[in-house]
PDB file of C-alpha atoms and ligand atoms in Angstrom:
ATOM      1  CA  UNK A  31    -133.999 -55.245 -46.060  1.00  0.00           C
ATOM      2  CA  UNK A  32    -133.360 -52.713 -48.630  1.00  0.00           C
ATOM      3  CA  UNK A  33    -131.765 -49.145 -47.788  1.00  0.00           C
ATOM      4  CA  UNK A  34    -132.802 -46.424 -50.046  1.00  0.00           C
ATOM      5  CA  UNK A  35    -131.829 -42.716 -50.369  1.00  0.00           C
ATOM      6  CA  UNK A  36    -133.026 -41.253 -52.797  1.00  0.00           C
ATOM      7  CA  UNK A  37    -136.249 -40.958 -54.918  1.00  0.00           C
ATOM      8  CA  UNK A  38    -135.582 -42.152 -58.236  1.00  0.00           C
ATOM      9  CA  UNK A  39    -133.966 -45.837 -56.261  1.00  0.00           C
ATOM     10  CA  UNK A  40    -137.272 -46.442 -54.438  1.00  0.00           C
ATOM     11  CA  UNK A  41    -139.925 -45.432 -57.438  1.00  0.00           C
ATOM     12  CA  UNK A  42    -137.768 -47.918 -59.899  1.00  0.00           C
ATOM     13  CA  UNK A  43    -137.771 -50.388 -56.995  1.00  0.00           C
ATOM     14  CA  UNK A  44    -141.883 -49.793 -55.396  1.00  0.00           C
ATOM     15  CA  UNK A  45    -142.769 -49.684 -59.555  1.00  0.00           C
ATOM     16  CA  UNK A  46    -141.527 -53.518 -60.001  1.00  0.00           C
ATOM     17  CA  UNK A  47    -143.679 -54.777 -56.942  1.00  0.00           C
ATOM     18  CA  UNK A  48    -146.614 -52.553 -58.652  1.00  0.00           C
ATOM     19  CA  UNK A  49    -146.416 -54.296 -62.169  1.00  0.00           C
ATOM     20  CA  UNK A  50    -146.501 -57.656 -59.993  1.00  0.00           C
ATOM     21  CA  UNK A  51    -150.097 -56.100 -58.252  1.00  0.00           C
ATOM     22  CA  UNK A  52    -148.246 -56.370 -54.552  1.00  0.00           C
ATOM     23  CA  UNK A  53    -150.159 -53.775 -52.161  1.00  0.00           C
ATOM     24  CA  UNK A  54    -147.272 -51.195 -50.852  1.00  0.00           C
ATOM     25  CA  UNK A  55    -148.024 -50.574 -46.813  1.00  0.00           C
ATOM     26  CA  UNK A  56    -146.279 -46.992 -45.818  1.00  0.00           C
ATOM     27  CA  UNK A  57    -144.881 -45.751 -42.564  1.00  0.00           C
ATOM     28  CA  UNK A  58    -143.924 -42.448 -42.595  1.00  0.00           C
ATOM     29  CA  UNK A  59    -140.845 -41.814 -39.133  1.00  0.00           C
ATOM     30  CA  UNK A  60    -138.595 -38.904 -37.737  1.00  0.00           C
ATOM     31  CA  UNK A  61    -136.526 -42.620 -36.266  1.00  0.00           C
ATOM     32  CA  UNK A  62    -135.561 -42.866 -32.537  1.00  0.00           C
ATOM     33  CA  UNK A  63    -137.487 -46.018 -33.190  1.00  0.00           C
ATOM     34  CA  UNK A  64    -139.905 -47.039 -30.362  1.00  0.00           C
ATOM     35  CA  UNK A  65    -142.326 -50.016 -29.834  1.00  0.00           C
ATOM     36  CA  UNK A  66    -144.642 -47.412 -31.058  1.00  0.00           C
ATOM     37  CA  UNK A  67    -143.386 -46.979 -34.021  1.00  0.00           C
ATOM     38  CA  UNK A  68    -142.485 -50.743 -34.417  1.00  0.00           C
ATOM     39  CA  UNK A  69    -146.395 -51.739 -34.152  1.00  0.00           C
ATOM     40  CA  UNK A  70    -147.456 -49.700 -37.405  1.00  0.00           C
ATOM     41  CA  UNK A  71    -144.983 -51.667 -38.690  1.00  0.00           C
ATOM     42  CA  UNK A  72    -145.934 -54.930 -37.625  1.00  0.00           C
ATOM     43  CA  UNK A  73    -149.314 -53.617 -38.920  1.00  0.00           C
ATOM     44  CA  UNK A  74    -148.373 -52.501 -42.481  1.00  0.00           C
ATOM     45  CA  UNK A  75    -146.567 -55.905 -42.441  1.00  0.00           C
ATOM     46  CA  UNK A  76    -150.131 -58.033 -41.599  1.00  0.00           C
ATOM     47  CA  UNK A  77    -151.658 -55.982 -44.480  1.00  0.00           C
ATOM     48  CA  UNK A  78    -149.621 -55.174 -47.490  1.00  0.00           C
ATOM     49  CA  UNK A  79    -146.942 -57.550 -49.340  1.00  0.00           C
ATOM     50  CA  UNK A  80    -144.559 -54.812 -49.201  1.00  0.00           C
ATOM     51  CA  UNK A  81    -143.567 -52.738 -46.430  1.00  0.00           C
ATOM     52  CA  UNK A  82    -141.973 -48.923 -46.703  1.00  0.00           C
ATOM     53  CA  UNK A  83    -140.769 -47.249 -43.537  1.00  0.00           C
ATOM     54  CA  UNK A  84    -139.172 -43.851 -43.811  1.00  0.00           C
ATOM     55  CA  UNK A  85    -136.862 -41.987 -41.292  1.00  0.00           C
ATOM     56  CA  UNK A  86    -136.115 -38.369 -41.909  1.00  0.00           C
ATOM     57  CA  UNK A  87    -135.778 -35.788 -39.380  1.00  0.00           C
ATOM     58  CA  UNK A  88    -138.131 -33.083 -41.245  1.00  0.00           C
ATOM     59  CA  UNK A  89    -137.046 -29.824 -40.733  1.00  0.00           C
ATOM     60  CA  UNK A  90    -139.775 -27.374 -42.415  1.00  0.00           C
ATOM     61  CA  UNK A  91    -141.961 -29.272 -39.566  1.00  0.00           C
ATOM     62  CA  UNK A  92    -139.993 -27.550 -36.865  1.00  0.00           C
ATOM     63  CA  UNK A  93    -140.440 -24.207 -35.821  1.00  0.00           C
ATOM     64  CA  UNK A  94    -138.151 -24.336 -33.402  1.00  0.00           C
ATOM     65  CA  UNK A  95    -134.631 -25.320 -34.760  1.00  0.00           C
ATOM     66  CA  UNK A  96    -133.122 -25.636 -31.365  1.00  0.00           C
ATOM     67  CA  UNK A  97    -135.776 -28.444 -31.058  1.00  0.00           C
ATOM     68  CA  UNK A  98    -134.890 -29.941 -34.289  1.00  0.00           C
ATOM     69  CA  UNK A  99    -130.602 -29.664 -33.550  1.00  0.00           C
ATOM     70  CA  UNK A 100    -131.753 -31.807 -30.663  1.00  0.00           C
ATOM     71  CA  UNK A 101    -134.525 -34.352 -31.616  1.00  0.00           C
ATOM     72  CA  UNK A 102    -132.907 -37.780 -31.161  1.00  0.00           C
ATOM     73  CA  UNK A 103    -131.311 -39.451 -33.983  1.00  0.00           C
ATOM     74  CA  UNK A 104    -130.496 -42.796 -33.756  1.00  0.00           C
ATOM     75  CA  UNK A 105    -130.187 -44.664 -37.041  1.00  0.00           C
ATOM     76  CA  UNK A 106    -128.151 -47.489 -37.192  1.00  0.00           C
ATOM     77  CA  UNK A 107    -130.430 -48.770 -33.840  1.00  0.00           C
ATOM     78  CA  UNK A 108    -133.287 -47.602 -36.026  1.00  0.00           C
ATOM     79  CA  UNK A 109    -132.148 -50.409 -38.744  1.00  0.00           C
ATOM     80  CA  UNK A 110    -131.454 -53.375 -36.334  1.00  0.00           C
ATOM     81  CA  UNK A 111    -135.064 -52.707 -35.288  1.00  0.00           C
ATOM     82  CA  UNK A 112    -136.596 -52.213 -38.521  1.00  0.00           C
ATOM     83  CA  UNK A 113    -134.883 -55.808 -40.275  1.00  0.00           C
ATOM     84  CA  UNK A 114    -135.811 -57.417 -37.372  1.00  0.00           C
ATOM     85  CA  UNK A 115    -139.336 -56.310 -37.508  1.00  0.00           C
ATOM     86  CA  UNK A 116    -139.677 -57.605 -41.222  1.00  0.00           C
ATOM     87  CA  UNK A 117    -140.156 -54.607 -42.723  1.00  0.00           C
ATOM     88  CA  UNK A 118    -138.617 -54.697 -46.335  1.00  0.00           C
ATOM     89  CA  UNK A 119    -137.344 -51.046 -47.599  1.00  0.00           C
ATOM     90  CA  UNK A 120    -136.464 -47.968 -45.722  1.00  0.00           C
ATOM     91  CA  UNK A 121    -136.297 -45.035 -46.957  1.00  0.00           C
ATOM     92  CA  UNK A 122    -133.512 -42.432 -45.761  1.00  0.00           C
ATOM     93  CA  UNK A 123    -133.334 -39.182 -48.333  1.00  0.00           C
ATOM     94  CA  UNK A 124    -132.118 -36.132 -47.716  1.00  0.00           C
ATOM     95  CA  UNK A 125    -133.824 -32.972 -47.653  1.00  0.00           C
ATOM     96  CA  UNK A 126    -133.111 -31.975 -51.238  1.00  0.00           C
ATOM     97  CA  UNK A 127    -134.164 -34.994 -52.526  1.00  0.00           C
ATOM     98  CA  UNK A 128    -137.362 -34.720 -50.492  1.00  0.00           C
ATOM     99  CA  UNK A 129    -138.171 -30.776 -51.712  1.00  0.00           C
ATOM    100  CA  UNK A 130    -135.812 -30.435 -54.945  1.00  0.00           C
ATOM    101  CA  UNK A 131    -139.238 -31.092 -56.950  1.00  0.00           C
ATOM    102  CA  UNK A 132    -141.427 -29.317 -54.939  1.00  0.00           C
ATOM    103  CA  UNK A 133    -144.807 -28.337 -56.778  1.00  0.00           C
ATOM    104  CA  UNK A 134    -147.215 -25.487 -54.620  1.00  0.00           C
ATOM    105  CA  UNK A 135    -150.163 -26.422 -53.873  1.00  0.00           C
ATOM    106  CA  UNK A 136    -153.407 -24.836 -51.894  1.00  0.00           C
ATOM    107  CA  UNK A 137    -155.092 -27.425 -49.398  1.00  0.00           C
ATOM    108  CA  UNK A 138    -158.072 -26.724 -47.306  1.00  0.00           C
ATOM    109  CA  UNK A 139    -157.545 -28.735 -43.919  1.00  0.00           C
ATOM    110  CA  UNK A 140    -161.212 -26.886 -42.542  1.00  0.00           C
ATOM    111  CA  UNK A 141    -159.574 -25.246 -39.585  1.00  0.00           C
ATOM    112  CA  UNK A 142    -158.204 -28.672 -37.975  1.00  0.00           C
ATOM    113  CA  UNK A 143    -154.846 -26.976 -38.205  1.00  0.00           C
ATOM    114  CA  UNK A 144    -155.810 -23.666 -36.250  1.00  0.00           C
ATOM    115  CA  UNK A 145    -156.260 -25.448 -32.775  1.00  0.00           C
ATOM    116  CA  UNK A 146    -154.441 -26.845 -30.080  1.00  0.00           C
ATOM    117  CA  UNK A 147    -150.422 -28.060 -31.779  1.00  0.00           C
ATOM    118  CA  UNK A 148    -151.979 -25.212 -34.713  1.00  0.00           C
ATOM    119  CA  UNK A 149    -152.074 -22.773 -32.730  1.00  0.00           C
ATOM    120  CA  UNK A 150    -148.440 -23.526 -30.212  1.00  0.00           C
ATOM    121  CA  UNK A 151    -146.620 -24.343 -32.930  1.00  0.00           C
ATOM    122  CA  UNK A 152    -146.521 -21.857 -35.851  1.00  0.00           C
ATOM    123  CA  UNK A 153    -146.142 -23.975 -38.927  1.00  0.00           C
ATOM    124  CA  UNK A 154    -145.944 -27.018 -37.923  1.00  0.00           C
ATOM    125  CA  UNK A 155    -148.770 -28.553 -39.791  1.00  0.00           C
ATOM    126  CA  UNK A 156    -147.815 -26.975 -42.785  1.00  0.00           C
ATOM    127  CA  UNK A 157    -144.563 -28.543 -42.610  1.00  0.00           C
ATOM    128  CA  UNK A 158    -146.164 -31.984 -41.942  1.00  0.00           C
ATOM    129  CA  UNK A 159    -148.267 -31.320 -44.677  1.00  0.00           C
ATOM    130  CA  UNK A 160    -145.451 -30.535 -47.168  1.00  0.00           C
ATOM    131  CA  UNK A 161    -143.449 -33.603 -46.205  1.00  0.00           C
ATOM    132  CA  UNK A 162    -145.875 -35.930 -45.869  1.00  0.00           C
ATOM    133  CA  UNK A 163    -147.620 -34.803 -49.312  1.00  0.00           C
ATOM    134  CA  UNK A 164    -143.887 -35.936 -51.073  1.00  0.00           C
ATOM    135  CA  UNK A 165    -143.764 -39.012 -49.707  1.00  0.00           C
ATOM    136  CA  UNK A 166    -147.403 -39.962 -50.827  1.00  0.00           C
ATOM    137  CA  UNK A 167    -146.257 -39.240 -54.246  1.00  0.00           C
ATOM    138  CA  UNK A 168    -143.024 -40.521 -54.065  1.00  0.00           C
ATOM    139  CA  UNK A 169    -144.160 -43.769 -52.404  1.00  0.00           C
ATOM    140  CA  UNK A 170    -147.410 -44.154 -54.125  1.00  0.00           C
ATOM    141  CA  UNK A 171    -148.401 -46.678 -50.891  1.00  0.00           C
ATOM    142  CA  UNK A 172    -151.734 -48.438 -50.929  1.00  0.00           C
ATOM    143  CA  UNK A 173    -152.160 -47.746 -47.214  1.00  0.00           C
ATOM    144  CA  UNK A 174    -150.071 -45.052 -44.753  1.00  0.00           C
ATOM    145  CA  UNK A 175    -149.984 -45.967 -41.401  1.00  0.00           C
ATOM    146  CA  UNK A 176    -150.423 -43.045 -38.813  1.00  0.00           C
ATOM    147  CA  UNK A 177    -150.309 -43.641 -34.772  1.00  0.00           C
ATOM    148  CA  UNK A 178    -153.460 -42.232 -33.053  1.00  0.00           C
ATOM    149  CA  UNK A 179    -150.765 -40.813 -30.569  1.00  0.00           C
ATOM    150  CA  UNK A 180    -150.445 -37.395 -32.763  1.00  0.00           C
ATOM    151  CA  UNK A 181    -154.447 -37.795 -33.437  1.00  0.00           C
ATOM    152  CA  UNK A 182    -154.409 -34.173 -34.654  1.00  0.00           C
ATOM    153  CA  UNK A 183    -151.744 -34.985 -37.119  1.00  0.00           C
ATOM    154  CA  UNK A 184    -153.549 -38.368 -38.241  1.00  0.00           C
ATOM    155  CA  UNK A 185    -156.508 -36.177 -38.980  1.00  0.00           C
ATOM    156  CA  UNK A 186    -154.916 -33.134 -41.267  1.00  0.00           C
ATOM    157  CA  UNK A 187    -153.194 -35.881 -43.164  1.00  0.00           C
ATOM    158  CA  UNK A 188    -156.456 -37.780 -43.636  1.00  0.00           C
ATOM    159  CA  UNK A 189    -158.000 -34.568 -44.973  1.00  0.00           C
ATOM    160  CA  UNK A 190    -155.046 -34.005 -47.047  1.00  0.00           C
ATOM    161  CA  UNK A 191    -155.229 -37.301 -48.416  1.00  0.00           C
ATOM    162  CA  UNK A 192    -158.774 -37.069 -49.422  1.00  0.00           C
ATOM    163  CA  UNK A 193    -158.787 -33.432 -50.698  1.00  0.00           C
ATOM    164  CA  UNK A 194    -155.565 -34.438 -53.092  1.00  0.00           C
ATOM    165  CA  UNK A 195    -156.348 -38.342 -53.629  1.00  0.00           C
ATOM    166  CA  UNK A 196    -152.708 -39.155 -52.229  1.00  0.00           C
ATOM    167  CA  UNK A 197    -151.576 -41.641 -49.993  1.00  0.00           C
ATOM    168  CA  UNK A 198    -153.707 -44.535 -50.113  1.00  0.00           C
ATOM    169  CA  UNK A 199    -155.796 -45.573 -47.703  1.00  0.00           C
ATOM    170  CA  UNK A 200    -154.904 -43.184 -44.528  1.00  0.00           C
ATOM    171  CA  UNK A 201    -154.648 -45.959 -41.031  1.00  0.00           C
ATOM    172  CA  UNK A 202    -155.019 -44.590 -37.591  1.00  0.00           C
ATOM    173  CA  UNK A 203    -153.133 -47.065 -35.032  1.00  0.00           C
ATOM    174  CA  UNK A 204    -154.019 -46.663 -31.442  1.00  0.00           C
ATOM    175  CA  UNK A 205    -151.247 -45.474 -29.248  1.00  0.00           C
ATOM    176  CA  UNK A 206    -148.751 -47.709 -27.426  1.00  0.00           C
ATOM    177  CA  UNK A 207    -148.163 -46.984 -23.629  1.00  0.00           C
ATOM    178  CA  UNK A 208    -145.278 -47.570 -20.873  1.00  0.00           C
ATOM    179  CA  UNK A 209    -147.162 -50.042 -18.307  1.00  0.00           C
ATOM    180  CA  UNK A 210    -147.102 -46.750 -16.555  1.00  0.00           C
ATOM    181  CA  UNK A 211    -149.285 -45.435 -18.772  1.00  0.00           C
ATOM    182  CA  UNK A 212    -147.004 -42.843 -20.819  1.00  0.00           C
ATOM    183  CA  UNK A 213    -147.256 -43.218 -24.293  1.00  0.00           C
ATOM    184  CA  UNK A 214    -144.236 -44.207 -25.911  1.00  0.00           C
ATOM    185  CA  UNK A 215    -142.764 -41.487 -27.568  1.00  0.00           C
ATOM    186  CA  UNK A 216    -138.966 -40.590 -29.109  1.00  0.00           C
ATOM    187  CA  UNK A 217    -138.669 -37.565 -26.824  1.00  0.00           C
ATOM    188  CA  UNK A 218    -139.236 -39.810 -24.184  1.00  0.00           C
ATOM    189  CA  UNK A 219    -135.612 -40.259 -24.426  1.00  0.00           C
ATOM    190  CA  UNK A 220    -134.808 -36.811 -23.643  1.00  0.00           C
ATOM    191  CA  UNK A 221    -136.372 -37.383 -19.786  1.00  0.00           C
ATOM    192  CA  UNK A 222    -134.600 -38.585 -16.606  1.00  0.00           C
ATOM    193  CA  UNK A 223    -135.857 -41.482 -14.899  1.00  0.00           C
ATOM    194  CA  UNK A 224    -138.077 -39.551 -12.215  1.00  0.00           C
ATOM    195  CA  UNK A 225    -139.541 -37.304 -15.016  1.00  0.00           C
ATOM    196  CA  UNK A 226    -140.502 -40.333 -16.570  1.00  0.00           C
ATOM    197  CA  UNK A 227    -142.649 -40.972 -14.069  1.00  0.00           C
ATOM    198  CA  UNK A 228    -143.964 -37.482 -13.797  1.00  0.00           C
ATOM    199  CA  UNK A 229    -145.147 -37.731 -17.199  1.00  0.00           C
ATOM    200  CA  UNK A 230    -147.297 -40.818 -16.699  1.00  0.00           C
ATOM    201  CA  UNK A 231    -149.293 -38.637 -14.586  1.00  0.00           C
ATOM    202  CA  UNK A 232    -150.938 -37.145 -17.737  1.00  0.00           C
ATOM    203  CA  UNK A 233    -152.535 -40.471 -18.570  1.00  0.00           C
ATOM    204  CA  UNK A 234    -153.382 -40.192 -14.702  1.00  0.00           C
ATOM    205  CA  UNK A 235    -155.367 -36.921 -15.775  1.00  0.00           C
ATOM    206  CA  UNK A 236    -157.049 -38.229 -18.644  1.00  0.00           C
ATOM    207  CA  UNK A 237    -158.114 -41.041 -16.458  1.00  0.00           C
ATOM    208  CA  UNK A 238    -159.266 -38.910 -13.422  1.00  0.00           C
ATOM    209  CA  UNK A 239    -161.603 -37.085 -15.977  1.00  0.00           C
ATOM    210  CA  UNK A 240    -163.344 -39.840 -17.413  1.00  0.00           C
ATOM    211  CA  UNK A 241    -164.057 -41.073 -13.868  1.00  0.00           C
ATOM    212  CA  UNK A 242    -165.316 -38.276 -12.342  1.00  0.00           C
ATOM    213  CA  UNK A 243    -167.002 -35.804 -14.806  1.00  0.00           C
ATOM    214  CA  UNK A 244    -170.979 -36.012 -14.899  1.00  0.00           C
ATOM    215  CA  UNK A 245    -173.066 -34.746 -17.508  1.00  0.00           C
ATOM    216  CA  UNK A 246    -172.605 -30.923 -15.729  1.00  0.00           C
ATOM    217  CA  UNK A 247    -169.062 -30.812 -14.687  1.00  0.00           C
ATOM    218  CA  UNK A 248    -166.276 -31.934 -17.522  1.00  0.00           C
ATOM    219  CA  UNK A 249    -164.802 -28.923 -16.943  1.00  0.00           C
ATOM    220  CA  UNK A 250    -164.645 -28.437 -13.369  1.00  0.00           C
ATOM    221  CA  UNK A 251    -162.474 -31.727 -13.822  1.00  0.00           C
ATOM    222  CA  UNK A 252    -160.876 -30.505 -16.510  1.00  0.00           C
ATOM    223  CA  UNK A 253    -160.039 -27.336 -14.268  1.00  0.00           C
ATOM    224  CA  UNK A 254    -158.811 -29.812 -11.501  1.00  0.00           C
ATOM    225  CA  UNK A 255    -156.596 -31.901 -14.063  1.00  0.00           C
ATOM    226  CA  UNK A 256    -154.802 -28.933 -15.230  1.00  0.00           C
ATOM    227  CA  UNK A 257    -154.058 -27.228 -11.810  1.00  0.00           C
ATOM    228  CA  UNK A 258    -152.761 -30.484 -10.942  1.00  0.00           C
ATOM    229  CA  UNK A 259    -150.249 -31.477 -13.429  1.00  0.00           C
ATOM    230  CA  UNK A 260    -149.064 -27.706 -13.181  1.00  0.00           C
ATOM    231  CA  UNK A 261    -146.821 -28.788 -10.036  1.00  0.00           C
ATOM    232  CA  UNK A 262    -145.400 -30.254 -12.573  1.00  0.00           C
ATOM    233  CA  UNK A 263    -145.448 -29.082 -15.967  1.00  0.00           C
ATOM    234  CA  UNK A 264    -145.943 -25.771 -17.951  1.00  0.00           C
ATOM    235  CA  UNK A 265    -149.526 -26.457 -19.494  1.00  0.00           C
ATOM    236  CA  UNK A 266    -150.196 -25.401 -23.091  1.00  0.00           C
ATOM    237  CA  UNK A 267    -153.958 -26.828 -23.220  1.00  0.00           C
ATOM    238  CA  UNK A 268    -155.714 -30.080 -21.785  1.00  0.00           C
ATOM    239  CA  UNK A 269    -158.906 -29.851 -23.418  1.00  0.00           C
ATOM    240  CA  UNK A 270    -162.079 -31.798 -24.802  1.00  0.00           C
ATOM    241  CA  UNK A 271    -162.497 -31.627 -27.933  1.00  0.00           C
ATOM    242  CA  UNK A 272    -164.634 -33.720 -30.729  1.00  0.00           C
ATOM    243  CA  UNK A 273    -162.151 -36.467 -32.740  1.00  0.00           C
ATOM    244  CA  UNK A 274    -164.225 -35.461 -35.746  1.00  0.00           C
ATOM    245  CA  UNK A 275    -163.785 -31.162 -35.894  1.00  0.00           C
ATOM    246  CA  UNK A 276    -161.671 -30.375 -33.045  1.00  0.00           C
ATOM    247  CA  UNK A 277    -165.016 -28.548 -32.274  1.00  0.00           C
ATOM    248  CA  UNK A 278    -164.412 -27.459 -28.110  1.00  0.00           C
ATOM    249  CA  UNK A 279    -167.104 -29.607 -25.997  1.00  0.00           C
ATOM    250  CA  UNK A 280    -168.169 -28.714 -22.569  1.00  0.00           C
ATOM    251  CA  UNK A 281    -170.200 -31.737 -22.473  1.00  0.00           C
ATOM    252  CA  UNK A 282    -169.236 -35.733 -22.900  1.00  0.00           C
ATOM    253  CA  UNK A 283    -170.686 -37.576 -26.265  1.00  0.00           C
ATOM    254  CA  UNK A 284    -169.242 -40.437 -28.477  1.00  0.00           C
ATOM    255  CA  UNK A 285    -166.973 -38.819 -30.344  1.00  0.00           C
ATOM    256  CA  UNK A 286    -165.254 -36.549 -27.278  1.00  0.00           C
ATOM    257  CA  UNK A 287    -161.078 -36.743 -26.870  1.00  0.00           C
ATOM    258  CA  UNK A 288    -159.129 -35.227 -24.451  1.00  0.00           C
ATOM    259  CA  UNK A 289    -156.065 -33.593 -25.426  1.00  0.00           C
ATOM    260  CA  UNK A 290    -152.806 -32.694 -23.353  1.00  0.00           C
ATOM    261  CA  UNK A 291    -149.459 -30.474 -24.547  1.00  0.00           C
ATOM    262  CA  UNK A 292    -147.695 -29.387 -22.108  1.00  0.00           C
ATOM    263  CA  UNK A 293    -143.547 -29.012 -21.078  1.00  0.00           C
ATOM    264  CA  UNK A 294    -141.810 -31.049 -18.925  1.00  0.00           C
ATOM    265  CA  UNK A 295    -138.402 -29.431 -18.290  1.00  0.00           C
ATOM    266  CA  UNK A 296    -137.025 -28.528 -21.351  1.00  0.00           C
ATOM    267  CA  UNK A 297    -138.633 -31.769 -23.208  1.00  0.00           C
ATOM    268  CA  UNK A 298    -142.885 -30.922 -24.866  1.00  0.00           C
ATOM    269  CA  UNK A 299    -145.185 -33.737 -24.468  1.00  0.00           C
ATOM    270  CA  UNK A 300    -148.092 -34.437 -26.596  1.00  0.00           C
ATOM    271  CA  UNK A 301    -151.022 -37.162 -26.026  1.00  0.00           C
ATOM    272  CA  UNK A 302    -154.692 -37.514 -26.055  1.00  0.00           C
ATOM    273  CA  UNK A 303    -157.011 -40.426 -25.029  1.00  0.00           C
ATOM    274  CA  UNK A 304    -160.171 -41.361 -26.414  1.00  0.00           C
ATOM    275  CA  UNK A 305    -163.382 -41.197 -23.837  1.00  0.00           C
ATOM    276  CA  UNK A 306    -165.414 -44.312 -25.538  1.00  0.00           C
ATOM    277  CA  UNK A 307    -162.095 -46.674 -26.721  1.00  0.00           C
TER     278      UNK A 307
HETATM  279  P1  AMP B 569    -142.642 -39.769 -35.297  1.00  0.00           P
HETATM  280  O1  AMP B 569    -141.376 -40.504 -35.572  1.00  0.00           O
HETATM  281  O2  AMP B 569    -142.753 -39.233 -33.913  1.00  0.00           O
HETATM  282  O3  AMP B 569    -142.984 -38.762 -36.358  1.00  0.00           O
HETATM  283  O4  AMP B 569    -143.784 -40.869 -35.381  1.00  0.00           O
HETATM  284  C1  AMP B 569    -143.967 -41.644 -36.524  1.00  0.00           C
HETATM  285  C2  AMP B 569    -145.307 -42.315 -36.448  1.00  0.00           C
HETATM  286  O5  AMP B 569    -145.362 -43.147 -35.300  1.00  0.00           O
HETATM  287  C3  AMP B 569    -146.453 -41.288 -36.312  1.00  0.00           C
HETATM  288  O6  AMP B 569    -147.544 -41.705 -37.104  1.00  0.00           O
HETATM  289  C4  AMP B 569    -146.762 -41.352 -34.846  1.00  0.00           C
HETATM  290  O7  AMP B 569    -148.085 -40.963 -34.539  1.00  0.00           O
HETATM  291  C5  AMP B 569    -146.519 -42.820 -34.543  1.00  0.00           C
HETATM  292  N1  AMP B 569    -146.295 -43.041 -33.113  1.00  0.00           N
HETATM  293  C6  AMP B 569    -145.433 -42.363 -32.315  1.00  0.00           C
HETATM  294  N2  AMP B 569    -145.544 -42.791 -31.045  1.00  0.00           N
HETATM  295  C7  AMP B 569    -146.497 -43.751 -31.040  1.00  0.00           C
HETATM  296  C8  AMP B 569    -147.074 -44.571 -30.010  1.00  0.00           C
HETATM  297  N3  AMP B 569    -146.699 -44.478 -28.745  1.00  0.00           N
HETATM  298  N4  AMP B 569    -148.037 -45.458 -30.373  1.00  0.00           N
HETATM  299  C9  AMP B 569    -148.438 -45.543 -31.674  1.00  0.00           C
HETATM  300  N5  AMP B 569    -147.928 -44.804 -32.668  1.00  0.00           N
HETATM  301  C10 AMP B 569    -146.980 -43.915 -32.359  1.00  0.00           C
END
């Protein structure tokens, strides 16, 4: 496995696979590797003959920097993992080699970064946006690989990806759970044992609604949901929403997805479950 840090190293290296036609598979990390993050690599690695992972903590995504300071790190871990799982470059850079050649740009993501992490976390998207944007044109990749676990993430940077032709073909993978249900996640590392199991109850929730809202009462159960998990946690939104507009739905169709954010402690949990998969 090769270890890159900077640009110019991985476009001479990605440009000699190109000239041979081999497809480039991309999976873009902040590390604290998971089995999460380990199945979009096993992924990229079933489609593409060459497989990119990237770890960098990005910090225009933060808008909180006490939250960045302490976002787990855990690299040399994050490389055992990553050989073992095949994949064949990571990249590592640094921040200025990531935004030294920064060109503006104007992007029209239709609103789907007003809502729900939009709208509790000030910047965010744009920051995801930014980064994410560099990599596609550093990389080049013939597919990115995006967990369904940040869904509203997976959609701005599919709209991104379309609106500036970047990025390949943009890959949605379907979140990994704990047998408890939690999705896997690297803040999961920041939780004690028993909040561990708190947090499963949000899976719980999204359960509890799909089993007992009707055509006429999504949300009364919705309602119910959130005044339960508030024993526990500080609620930012559990909503319904459609996976195609983030348009607010009071009533169940195809396309519905619940949504969760919401603090545990001092540790904010995202995750969302599809009604119909
Ligand atoms: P992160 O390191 O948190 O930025 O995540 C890197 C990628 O892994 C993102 O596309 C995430 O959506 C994805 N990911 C994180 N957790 C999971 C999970 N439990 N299942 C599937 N994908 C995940």
């Amino acid at each position: 496995m090769l270890i890159v840090k900077n640009k110019e190293e991985i476009s001479k290296v990605l440009q000699s696979f190109k000239s041979e036609q081999k497809s480039v598979g991309f999976v873009p990390t902040m590390g604290a590797l998971h089995k999460g993050h380990l199945m979009l690599v096993e992924k990229a690695k079933a489609e593409n003959d060459v497989v990119v992972c990237s770890i960098f903590v990005n910090p225009t995504q933060f808008n909180d920097s006490k939250d960045f300071e302490k976002y787990p790190r855990t690299e040399t871990e994050d490389l055992k993992l990553l050989e073992e799982k095949g994949c064949d470059i990571v990249y590592l850079p640094t921040v200025e080699d990531i935004y030294a050649q920064e060109n503006d740009f104007e992007l029209n993501l239709n609103g789907l970064d007003n809502v729900m992490e939009g709208a509790y976390r000030p910047g965010h998207f744009k920051g995801v946006v930014r980064v994410v944007k560099r990599f596609f044109e550093i990389v080049k990749p013939n597919n990115s690989y995006f967990g369904l676990k940040d869904f509203q993430q997976y959609l701005i940077i599919k709209c991104m990806a379309q609106e500036l032709n970047l990025g390949g073909n943009i890959i949605g993978v379907e979140t990994l759970r704990e047998p408890s249900g939690l999705a896997m996640s690297s803040r999961n590392m920041l939780l004690s044992e028993s909040e561990k199991h708190i947090a499963a109850e949000v899976y719980t929730s999204f359960k509890n609604i799909i089993k007992n809202s009707t055509e006429k009462n999504l949300h009364e159960c919705i309602d119910k949901e959130k005044q339960r998990l508030s024993q526990w946690f500080v609620i930012n939104y559990l909503d319904a929403r459609s996976s195609i507009d983030f348009s607010e739905q009071s009533k169940i169709d195809a396309n519905t997805r619940l949504f969760f954010a919401g603090k545990l402690g001092n540790v904010r949990l995202i995750d969302n479950f599809g009604i119909f998969n």
